[in-house]
Coordinates of C-alpha atoms in Angstrom, one line a residue:
M141 CA 81.3 -6.2 9.3
K142 CA 78.1 -4.5 8.3
A143 CA 76.5 -5.5 11.5
L144 CA 79.4 -4.2 13.6
K145 CA 79.4 -0.8 11.7
R146 CA 75.6 -0.6 12.2
F147 CA 76.1 -1.2 16.0
I148 CA 78.8 1.4 16.2
G149 CA 76.7 3.9 14.3
V150 CA 73.7 3.4 16.7
V151 CA 76.1 3.9 19.7
L152 CA 77.5 7.0 18.2
V153 CA 74.1 8.4 17.5
S154 CA 73.0 7.6 21.0
F155 CA 76.0 9.3 22.5
G156 CA 75.1 12.3 20.4
I157 CA 71.6 12.4 21.8
L158 CA 72.5 11.9 25.5
P159 CA 73.9 15.4 26.1
G160 CA 70.7 17.0 24.8
L161 CA 68.5 14.7 27.1
Y162 CA 70.6 15.5 30.1
A163 CA 70.3 19.2 29.5
Q164 CA 66.5 18.9 29.1
N165 CA 66.1 17.0 32.4
R166 CA 68.3 19.5 34.2
N167 CA 66.1 22.4 32.8
I168 CA 62.9 20.5 34.1
Q169 CA 64.5 20.2 37.5
H170 CA 65.4 23.8 37.5
T171 CA 61.8 24.7 36.6
I172 CA 60.5 22.6 39.4
D173 CA 62.8 24.2 41.9
D174 CA 61.8 27.6 40.7
M175 CA 58.1 26.8 41.0
M176 CA 58.6 25.4 44.5
L177 CA 60.4 28.6 45.6
D178 CA 57.7 30.8 44.0
G179 CA 55.0 28.7 45.7
V180 CA 56.6 29.0 49.1
A181 CA 56.9 32.7 48.6
A182 CA 53.3 33.0 47.6
Y183 CA 52.3 30.8 50.6
N184 CA 54.2 33.0 53.0
L185 CA 52.5 36.1 51.6
G186 CA 49.1 34.4 52.2
D187 CA 48.3 34.1 48.5
Y188 CA 47.1 30.5 48.9
A189 CA 45.4 30.2 45.5
K190 CA 48.5 31.2 43.6
A191 CA 50.7 28.9 45.8
H192 CA 48.2 26.1 45.3
A193 CA 48.4 26.4 41.5
L194 CA 52.3 26.4 41.6
F195 CA 52.5 23.3 43.9
G196 CA 49.8 21.6 41.8
A197 CA 51.9 22.1 38.7
V198 CA 54.9 20.6 40.4
T199 CA 53.0 17.4 41.4
D200 CA 51.7 17.1 37.8
V201 CA 55.3 17.0 36.6
N202 CA 56.7 15.0 39.6
P203 CA 54.0 13.1 41.5
L204 CA 56.6 11.9 44.0
N205 CA 57.4 15.4 45.3
D206 CA 56.4 15.0 48.9
A207 CA 57.1 18.7 49.8
A208 CA 54.7 19.9 47.1
F209 CA 51.9 17.7 48.5
Y210 CA 52.7 19.0 51.9
Y211 CA 52.3 22.6 50.8
L212 CA 49.2 21.8 48.8
G213 CA 47.6 20.4 52.0
L214 CA 48.5 23.6 53.9
C215 CA 47.1 25.8 51.1
D216 CA 43.8 23.8 51.1
F217 CA 43.7 24.0 54.9
Y218 CA 43.8 27.8 54.8
M219 CA 41.3 27.8 52.0
N220 CA 39.0 25.7 54.2
D221 CA 38.9 22.7 51.9
M222 CA 39.6 20.1 54.7
K223 CA 38.8 17.1 52.6
A224 CA 41.5 18.0 50.0
A225 CA 43.9 19.1 52.7
E226 CA 43.6 15.7 54.4
A227 CA 44.2 13.8 51.2
E228 CA 47.3 15.8 50.2
L229 CA 48.9 15.7 53.7
R230 CA 48.3 12.0 53.8
E231 CA 50.0 11.7 50.4
A232 CA 53.0 13.7 51.8
V233 CA 53.2 11.4 54.8
S234 CA 53.1 8.2 52.6
L235 CA 55.9 9.6 50.4
D236 CA 58.1 10.5 53.5
P237 CA 56.8 8.7 56.6
A238 CA 59.8 9.9 58.7
N239 CA 59.1 13.6 58.2
Y240 CA 58.0 15.1 61.5
W241 CA 56.2 18.1 60.1
Y242 CA 54.1 16.2 57.7
K243 CA 52.6 14.1 60.4
D244 CA 52.3 17.0 62.8
R245 CA 50.3 19.1 60.4
L246 CA 48.1 16.1 59.6
A247 CA 47.5 15.6 63.4
V248 CA 46.6 19.3 63.7
L249 CA 44.1 18.9 60.9
Y250 CA 42.5 15.9 62.5
S251 CA 42.4 17.8 65.8
I252 CA 40.6 20.8 64.3
K253 CA 38.1 18.4 62.6
G254 CA 37.4 16.8 66.0
E255 CA 38.8 13.4 64.9
D256 CA 40.6 12.8 68.2
E257 CA 41.3 9.1 67.7
K258 CA 43.1 9.8 64.4
T259 CA 45.0 12.6 66.1
V260 CA 46.1 10.3 68.9
E261 CA 47.2 7.7 66.4
I262 CA 49.5 10.1 64.6
Y263 CA 51.0 11.5 67.7
E264 CA 51.7 8.1 69.1
S265 CA 53.3 7.2 65.8
L266 CA 55.5 10.3 66.0
L267 CA 56.6 9.3 69.5
K268 CA 58.2 6.2 68.2
D269 CA 60.5 8.3 66.0
F270 CA 60.8 11.3 68.4
P271 CA 60.5 9.9 71.9
K272 CA 62.1 12.9 73.6
K273 CA 60.1 15.6 71.9
T274 CA 58.0 17.0 74.7
D275 CA 55.6 18.9 72.4
I276 CA 54.2 15.6 71.3
H277 CA 53.8 14.4 74.9
Y278 CA 52.0 17.6 75.9
S279 CA 49.7 17.3 72.9
L280 CA 48.9 13.7 74.0
V281 CA 48.3 14.9 77.6
N282 CA 45.5 17.2 76.3
L283 CA 44.0 14.5 74.1
Y284 CA 44.1 11.8 76.7
A285 CA 42.4 14.2 79.1
K286 CA 39.7 15.0 76.6
L287 CA 39.1 11.3 75.9
G288 CA 39.2 10.4 79.5
R289 CA 42.2 8.1 79.2
A290 CA 43.6 8.7 82.7
E291 CA 46.1 5.8 82.8
K292 CA 47.6 6.8 79.4
L293 CA 47.7 10.4 80.6
L294 CA 49.6 9.4 83.8
E295 CA 52.1 7.4 81.6
T296 CA 52.7 10.4 79.4
L297 CA 53.3 12.6 82.5
D298 CA 55.9 10.0 83.6
A299 CA 57.6 10.3 80.2
I300 CA 57.7 14.1 80.4
E301 CA 59.1 14.1 83.9
T302 CA 61.8 11.5 82.8
I303 CA 62.8 13.9 80.0
Q304 CA 62.5 17.3 81.7
G305 CA 62.2 16.5 85.4
V306 CA 59.3 17.1 87.7
S307 CA 57.7 20.5 87.3
E308 CA 54.8 22.3 89.0
A309 CA 52.8 22.0 85.8
T310 CA 53.2 18.2 85.7
V311 CA 52.4 17.8 89.4
T312 CA 49.3 19.9 89.3
T313 CA 48.1 18.0 86.2
R314 CA 48.9 14.7 87.9
Y315 CA 46.9 15.8 90.9
D316 CA 43.9 16.7 88.9
V317 CA 43.9 13.4 87.0
L318 CA 44.3 11.4 90.2
M319 CA 41.5 13.3 91.9
H320 CA 39.3 12.7 88.9
M321 CA 40.1 9.0 89.3
D322 CA 39.1 9.3 93.0
R323 CA 42.6 8.4 94.1
R324 CA 42.7 11.2 96.6
D325 CA 45.5 9.8 98.7
D326 CA 47.8 9.4 95.7
A327 CA 46.8 12.8 94.5
F328 CA 47.8 14.4 97.8
R329 CA 51.0 12.4 97.9
A330 CA 52.0 13.9 94.5
L331 CA 51.7 17.4 96.0
E332 CA 53.4 16.4 99.2
S333 CA 56.3 14.9 97.4
Y334 CA 56.9 18.0 95.3
N335 CA 56.6 20.2 98.3
E336 CA 59.3 18.2 100.1
E337 CA 61.8 19.2 97.4
F338 CA 60.6 22.6 96.2
A339 CA 59.0 25.7 97.8
S340 CA 55.8 26.6 96.0
A341 CA 53.0 28.8 97.3
N342 CA 50.7 27.3 94.6
I343 CA 51.3 23.7 95.6
L344 CA 50.9 24.6 99.3
A345 CA 47.6 26.3 98.6
M346 CA 46.4 23.3 96.7
M347 CA 47.4 21.1 99.7
G348 CA 45.3 23.5 101.9
D349 CA 42.4 23.2 99.5
A350 CA 42.6 19.4 99.7
K351 CA 42.5 19.4 103.4
L352 CA 39.7 21.9 103.6
Q353 CA 37.6 19.6 101.3
D354 CA 38.3 16.8 103.9
F355 CA 37.2 19.2 106.7
E356 CA 40.6 19.1 108.2
D357 CA 40.6 22.8 108.8
S358 CA 43.7 22.9 111.1
L359 CA 45.9 21.2 108.5
A360 CA 44.4 23.4 105.8
L361 CA 45.2 26.5 107.8
K362 CA 48.8 25.3 108.3
Y363 CA 49.4 24.9 104.6
Y364 CA 47.7 28.2 103.7
N365 CA 49.9 30.0 106.3
E366 CA 53.0 28.3 104.9
A367 CA 52.1 29.4 101.3
L368 CA 51.6 33.0 102.5
S369 CA 55.0 32.9 104.2
Y370 CA 56.5 32.5 100.7
E371 CA 54.0 34.9 98.9
P372 CA 52.1 37.1 101.4
D373 CA 49.6 38.3 98.8
F374 CA 49.0 34.9 97.1
A375 CA 45.3 35.1 96.3
P376 CA 44.4 31.3 96.4
A377 CA 46.0 31.0 99.8
L378 CA 44.4 34.2 101.1
L379 CA 40.9 33.1 100.1
G380 CA 41.5 29.6 101.3
R381 CA 42.5 30.9 104.7
A382 CA 39.5 33.2 104.7
D383 CA 37.2 30.1 104.1
V384 CA 38.8 28.4 107.1
H385 CA 38.1 31.4 109.3
R386 CA 34.5 31.6 108.0
M387 CA 34.0 27.9 108.8
R388 CA 35.3 28.6 112.3
R389 CA 33.1 31.7 112.6
E390 CA 36.3 33.8 113.0
Y391 CA 34.7 36.6 111.1
P392 CA 37.2 39.4 111.9
E393 CA 40.0 37.2 110.5
F394 CA 37.8 36.3 107.5
F395 CA 37.2 39.9 106.5
R396 CA 40.8 40.8 107.1
D397 CA 41.9 38.2 104.5
V398 CA 39.2 39.1 102.1
R399 CA 40.1 42.8 102.3
S400 CA 43.7 41.9 101.7
F401 CA 42.6 40.1 98.5
M402 CA 40.3 43.0 97.4
N403 CA 42.9 45.7 98.1
N404 CA 45.7 43.9 96.1
A405 CA 46.3 46.1 93.1
D406 CA 48.0 43.2 91.3
I407 CA 44.8 41.1 91.2
V408 CA 42.6 41.9 88.2
T409 CA 39.2 43.4 88.8
A410 CA 37.5 40.4 87.1
A411 CA 38.9 38.0 89.7
K412 CA 37.7 40.2 92.6
G413 CA 34.3 40.5 91.0
Q414 CA 34.1 36.7 90.5
Y415 CA 34.9 36.1 94.2
L416 CA 32.2 38.6 95.4
E417 CA 29.7 37.1 93.0
T418 CA 30.4 33.6 94.5
L419 CA 30.1 35.0 98.0
M420 CA 26.8 36.6 97.1
N421 CA 25.3 33.5 95.4
H422 CA 26.6 30.7 97.6
S423 CA 26.7 32.1 101.1
D424 CA 24.1 31.4 103.8
P425 CA 21.6 34.3 103.7
Q426 CA 21.9 34.6 107.5
F427 CA 25.6 35.2 107.1
L428 CA 25.1 37.9 104.5
S429 CA 22.5 39.5 106.6
A430 CA 24.4 39.4 109.9
H431 CA 27.5 40.9 108.3
A432 CA 25.8 43.3 105.9
P433 CA 27.9 46.4 106.7
Q434 CA 31.2 44.6 106.0
I435 CA 29.9 42.9 102.8
D436 CA 28.3 46.2 101.7
S437 CA 31.7 47.8 102.0
L438 CA 33.3 45.1 99.9
F439 CA 30.9 45.7 97.0
D440 CA 31.1 49.5 97.4
G441 CA 34.8 49.4 97.5
L442 CA 35.1 47.3 94.3
A443 CA 32.7 49.5 92.5
M444 CA 34.6 52.6 93.6
S445 CA 37.9 51.1 92.5
A446 CA 36.6 50.4 89.0
P447 CA 33.9 53.0 88.3
A448 CA 34.1 52.5 84.6
D449 CA 33.7 48.7 84.7
T450 CA 30.1 48.0 83.9
A451 CA 30.3 44.4 85.0
V452 CA 31.4 45.4 88.5
V453 CA 28.8 48.2 88.8
N454 CA 26.1 45.8 87.7
L455 CA 27.3 43.3 90.2
A456 CA 27.1 45.8 93.0
G457 CA 23.6 46.8 91.8
M458 CA 22.5 43.2 91.9
Y459 CA 23.9 42.6 95.4
F460 CA 22.2 45.6 96.8
Y461 CA 18.9 44.7 95.1
R462 CA 19.1 41.2 96.7
S463 CA 20.0 42.6 100.1
G464 CA 17.0 44.9 100.1
N465 CA 18.8 48.2 99.6
H466 CA 16.8 49.1 96.6
E467 CA 17.8 52.8 96.5
K468 CA 21.5 52.0 96.2
S469 CA 20.7 49.2 93.8
K470 CA 18.9 51.6 91.5
E471 CA 21.7 54.1 91.7
Y472 CA 24.3 51.5 90.6
F473 CA 22.2 50.4 87.7
R474 CA 21.6 54.0 86.7
Q475 CA 25.3 54.5 86.8
A476 CA 25.9 51.5 84.6
W477 CA 23.4 53.0 82.1
E478 CA 25.0 56.5 82.3
M479 CA 28.3 54.9 81.3
N480 CA 26.8 53.1 78.4
K481 CA 24.0 55.3 77.0
E482 CA 24.3 53.5 73.7
S483 CA 23.6 50.1 75.3
I484 CA 20.0 49.0 75.1
S485 CA 20.9 46.2 77.5
A486 CA 22.0 48.6 80.2
A487 CA 18.8 50.6 79.7
A488 CA 16.7 47.5 79.9
T489 CA 18.4 46.3 83.1
Y490 CA 17.9 49.7 84.8
I491 CA 14.3 49.9 83.8
Q492 CA 13.5 46.4 84.9
V493 CA 14.9 47.2 88.4
L494 CA 12.7 50.3 88.5
G495 CA 9.7 48.2 87.7
L496 CA 10.6 45.5 90.3
T497 CA 11.1 48.2 93.0
E498 CA 7.8 49.9 91.9
D499 CA 9.5 53.3 91.5
W500 CA 6.8 54.4 89.1
Q501 CA 7.7 58.0 88.7
T502 CA 11.3 57.3 87.9
L503 CA 10.3 54.5 85.7
F504 CA 7.9 56.7 83.8
D505 CA 10.6 59.3 83.2
A506 CA 13.2 56.7 82.3
A507 CA 10.9 54.9 79.9
G508 CA 10.2 58.1 78.1
T509 CA 13.9 58.8 77.7
F510 CA 14.6 55.2 76.5
S511 CA 11.7 55.1 74.1
E512 CA 13.2 58.2 72.4
A513 CA 16.7 56.8 72.5
F514 CA 15.7 53.3 71.3
P515 CA 12.5 53.9 69.3
D516 CA 12.6 50.4 67.8
E517 CA 12.3 48.7 71.2
P518 CA 8.6 48.3 72.1
A519 CA 9.2 47.3 75.7
F520 CA 10.1 50.9 76.7
Y521 CA 6.7 52.2 75.5
Q522 CA 5.0 49.4 77.4
Y523 CA 7.0 50.2 80.6
K524 CA 5.9 53.8 80.2
A525 CA 2.2 52.7 79.9
M526 CA 2.6 50.4 83.0
S527 CA 4.2 53.2 85.1
A528 CA 1.5 55.7 84.0
Y529 CA -1.2 53.2 85.0
N530 CA 0.3 52.7 88.5
L531 CA 0.5 56.5 88.8
E532 CA -3.2 56.7 87.8
R533 CA -2.2 58.9 84.9
Y534 CA -4.6 57.2 82.6
D535 CA -4.4 59.8 79.8
D536 CA -0.6 59.0 79.7
V537 CA -1.4 55.3 79.5
V538 CA -3.5 55.8 76.4
A539 CA -0.9 58.2 74.9
S540 CA 1.8 55.7 75.4
Y541 CA -0.2 52.9 73.7
K542 CA -1.0 55.3 70.8
A543 CA 2.7 56.2 70.4
L544 CA 3.4 52.5 70.4
Q545 CA 0.9 51.9 67.6
K546 CA 2.3 54.8 65.6
Q547 CA 5.8 53.5 65.9
F548 CA 4.8 49.9 65.0
P549 CA 1.8 50.3 62.7
K550 CA 2.3 46.9 61.0
D551 CA 3.0 44.7 64.0
P552 CA -0.2 42.8 64.7
E553 CA 0.9 41.6 68.1
I554 CA 1.8 45.0 69.3
L555 CA -1.4 46.5 67.9
V556 CA -3.6 43.9 69.6
E557 CA -1.9 44.4 73.0
S558 CA -2.0 48.2 72.8
Y559 CA -5.7 48.2 71.8
S560 CA -6.3 45.8 74.7
G561 CA -4.6 48.1 77.1
I562 CA -6.5 51.1 75.9
G563 CA -9.8 49.2 76.2
D564 CA -9.0 48.2 79.8
V565 CA -8.1 51.8 80.8
M566 CA -11.2 53.2 79.1
H567 CA -13.4 50.8 80.9
M568 CA -11.7 51.6 84.2
T569 CA -12.4 55.3 83.7
G570 CA -16.0 54.7 83.0
N571 CA -15.9 55.1 79.2
S572 CA -17.3 51.7 78.2
K573 CA -18.2 52.8 74.7
E574 CA -14.6 53.7 73.8
A575 CA -13.4 50.5 75.7
F576 CA -15.6 48.3 73.5
K577 CA -14.4 50.1 70.4
A578 CA -10.8 49.4 71.3
Y579 CA -11.6 45.7 72.0
E580 CA -13.4 45.5 68.6
K581 CA -10.2 46.8 66.9
A582 CA -8.1 44.3 68.7
L583 CA -10.3 41.4 67.8
S584 CA -10.5 42.6 64.1
I585 CA -6.7 41.9 64.1
N586 CA -6.7 38.7 66.2
P587 CA -10.2 37.3 66.7
G588 CA -8.9 34.6 69.1
Y589 CA -7.0 36.8 71.5
A590 CA -8.1 35.4 74.8
P591 CA -7.3 38.4 77.2
V592 CA -9.5 40.8 75.1
L593 CA -12.2 38.2 74.6
N594 CA -12.4 37.6 78.4
N595 CA -12.4 41.2 79.4
Y596 CA -14.8 42.2 76.7
A597 CA -17.2 39.4 77.7
Y598 CA -16.9 40.1 81.4
Y599 CA -17.6 43.8 81.1
L600 CA -20.6 43.1 78.9
S601 CA -21.9 40.8 81.6
L602 CA -21.4 43.4 84.3
E603 CA -23.6 45.7 82.2
G604 CA -26.1 42.9 81.5
K605 CA -25.8 43.6 77.8
K606 CA -25.3 41.3 74.8
L607 CA -25.0 38.2 77.0
K608 CA -25.1 35.9 73.9
K609 CA -22.1 37.7 72.4
A610 CA -20.4 37.6 75.8
Y611 CA -21.1 33.9 76.1
N612 CA -19.6 33.2 72.6
M613 CA -16.5 35.2 73.4
S614 CA -16.0 33.7 76.8
K615 CA -16.5 30.1 75.5
I616 CA -13.5 30.6 73.2
T617 CA -11.3 31.5 76.1
V618 CA -12.1 28.4 78.2
E619 CA -11.6 26.2 75.2
Q620 CA -8.2 27.8 74.7
E621 CA -7.2 27.7 78.4
P622 CA -9.4 25.2 80.3
D623 CA -7.4 25.6 83.5
N624 CA -7.4 29.4 83.6
A625 CA -9.4 30.4 86.8
T626 CA -10.1 33.9 85.5
Y627 CA -11.6 32.7 82.2
L628 CA -13.5 29.9 84.0
D629 CA -15.0 32.6 86.4
T630 CA -16.1 34.8 83.5
F631 CA -17.7 31.9 81.6
G632 CA -19.4 30.6 84.7
W633 CA -20.7 34.0 85.7
I634 CA -22.2 34.6 82.2
L635 CA -23.9 31.2 82.5
Y636 CA -25.3 32.3 85.8
L637 CA -26.6 35.6 84.4
R638 CA -28.3 33.6 81.6
G639 CA -30.2 31.6 84.2
Q640 CA -27.9 28.5 83.9
A641 CA -26.6 28.2 87.4
L642 CA -26.5 24.5 87.3
E643 CA -24.4 24.5 84.2
A644 CA -22.1 27.2 85.7
K645 CA -21.3 25.2 88.9
P646 CA -18.7 22.8 87.3
F647 CA -16.8 25.7 85.8
F648 CA -16.5 27.3 89.3
K649 CA -15.5 24.0 90.9
H650 CA -12.8 23.6 88.3
A651 CA -11.6 27.2 88.9
M652 CA -11.2 26.4 92.6
L653 CA -8.6 23.8 91.7
Y654 CA -6.5 26.3 89.7
G655 CA -6.2 29.4 91.8
G656 CA -9.8 30.5 92.1
K657 CA -9.6 30.4 95.9
D658 CA -7.2 33.3 95.8
S659 CA -9.7 35.6 94.2
V660 CA -12.4 37.4 96.2
T661 CA -14.5 37.9 93.0
V662 CA -14.3 34.2 92.1
L663 CA -15.2 33.1 95.6
D664 CA -18.2 35.5 95.7
H665 CA -19.4 34.4 92.3
Y666 CA -19.2 30.7 93.2
A667 CA -21.0 31.3 96.5
E668 CA -23.7 33.2 94.6
V669 CA -24.2 30.3 92.2
L670 CA -24.4 27.8 95.2
Y671 CA -26.9 30.1 96.9
V672 CA -29.2 30.1 93.9
L673 CA -28.9 26.3 93.7
G674 CA -30.0 26.0 97.3
E675 CA -26.6 24.8 98.6
Y676 CA -26.6 27.3 101.4
D677 CA -24.0 25.7 103.7
L678 CA -21.4 25.5 101.0
A679 CA -22.3 29.0 99.9
K680 CA -21.6 30.2 103.4
V681 CA -18.2 28.5 103.3
Y682 CA -17.1 30.3 100.2
W683 CA -18.6 33.7 101.3
N684 CA -16.6 33.4 104.6
Q685 CA -13.5 32.9 102.6
A686 CA -14.3 35.8 100.4
K687 CA -14.8 38.1 103.4
Q688 CA -11.4 37.1 104.8
K689 CA -9.7 37.9 101.6
N690 CA -11.7 41.1 100.7
N691 CA -9.5 44.2 100.9
G692 CA -11.9 46.7 99.5
E693 CA -12.1 44.8 96.1
I694 CA -15.9 44.3 96.6
P695 CA -16.9 47.3 98.8
D696 CA -20.4 46.1 99.8
L697 CA -19.6 42.4 100.1
E698 CA -20.5 41.9 103.8
E699 CA -23.8 43.8 103.4
K700 CA -24.7 41.7 100.4
I701 CA -23.9 38.5 102.2
A702 CA -25.9 39.5 105.2
K703 CA -28.9 40.1 103.1
R704 CA -28.5 36.7 101.4
L705 CA -28.2 34.9 104.7
E706 CA -31.2 36.8 106.2
A707 CA -33.3 35.7 103.2
I708 CA -32.5 32.1 104.0
K709 CA -34.1 32.4 107.4

């Protein structure tokens, strides 16, 4: 009896405890539900850190809560912790493998990370549970295309068409895939089959393009005309038909179709510009030249229709520059800059065209304006110096270089180049003393700067002064650039002046191989060396070449040669 009473007592005590435990578990579940709701609210508001803390607390209490792991993964994803996001989403999937969204978000994560194979694996797994969900099929279409799995892509298109029916999107995708597989006949049949059942200007235009690629221009024209019968302004068909007319040299019809395309207000300006750019870059130059008035009008018309579109205005400027109409080209590039006076790129393009067209006065004025507008861009000061040089305004050259030095007092490269430019101009104007001072300043900054070393050495040699110093400077330049004909000429000439004609000869021979034959001065110097060495016949050869090329560079060249040849007799 005592044992029975003890048992009954334990049972009664237990029954007394159970209601309390039940209430406690219910409170815990209530707390979890509250935390989940608060976490979702924080997540929706973009407070991912708070949401993460709440969902983390849920998984601490209940490590089997798949939804909490799912949201943890999403929070980590948006906080850019991809490693943690992957682990948490994988945990959610393992806890509930049938949940579509868990797998879908994990697939998106893999896709963003570039792990295409894992992405495909998940989507293929999802298809087993959701075989009619076309979003999965379309995702796989993109992945198979990226991975080059053409057969799998075609199978997926078959599945989409089984579920949704044939569409223009699936047909055009199938066409592209089959063409990539070099199954041209199958590709065309896919378009043809669709066209037999549905009327589509796009499909007909694609059929025209296919026949045009096969040089079947009559069939291509047939399909383009049929497409235009459905949509008279359909751009791909218009341009396709224009290409047929151009192939057939039916130029009035070609320009008729192109003008229809260009005048269509529904076609965006960028598309029109792209077509004209293609026409400019890929057409036979003879075609562009022969039909310049019509093509000019296309570019002018586009620029007039979109005067505030800098891309279009620049395109017109480039076209007219290439076609040789430099005045109109400069006007368009000036217009582009006028519309974007804050754009250093627009200013740079305009000033480069002025330089290429050798419009020195306009370049000088523009460079002055731009150097004030963009004082931290050294190129504008340099363009001003270059234009002043070509205008023979040498004081302005020096002033431009000094302004450059003032603006960039700690830039060694700019200082060296500007002192070099000042030295060259000073020597040209007969002020050798100031020229050599400028060269010395440049070399104090960069003792190995070859252009200054060469010019300094050569000008010293012309004056017959400090030939040892000239020799040492010139030697550095040929060591730095052993194939530079100008430097080889200077060094060889200094050797000649030092009485070392035999040592000079190989440097001139080498210069002949690297452009020396294009210089009157180098040819004359080499002939002089050969003359001194007694190689008169070879000297005559190079002097004759020098005379043919001389355009006033050496004023007394023929008189000097005549005296040399007279002395031989």
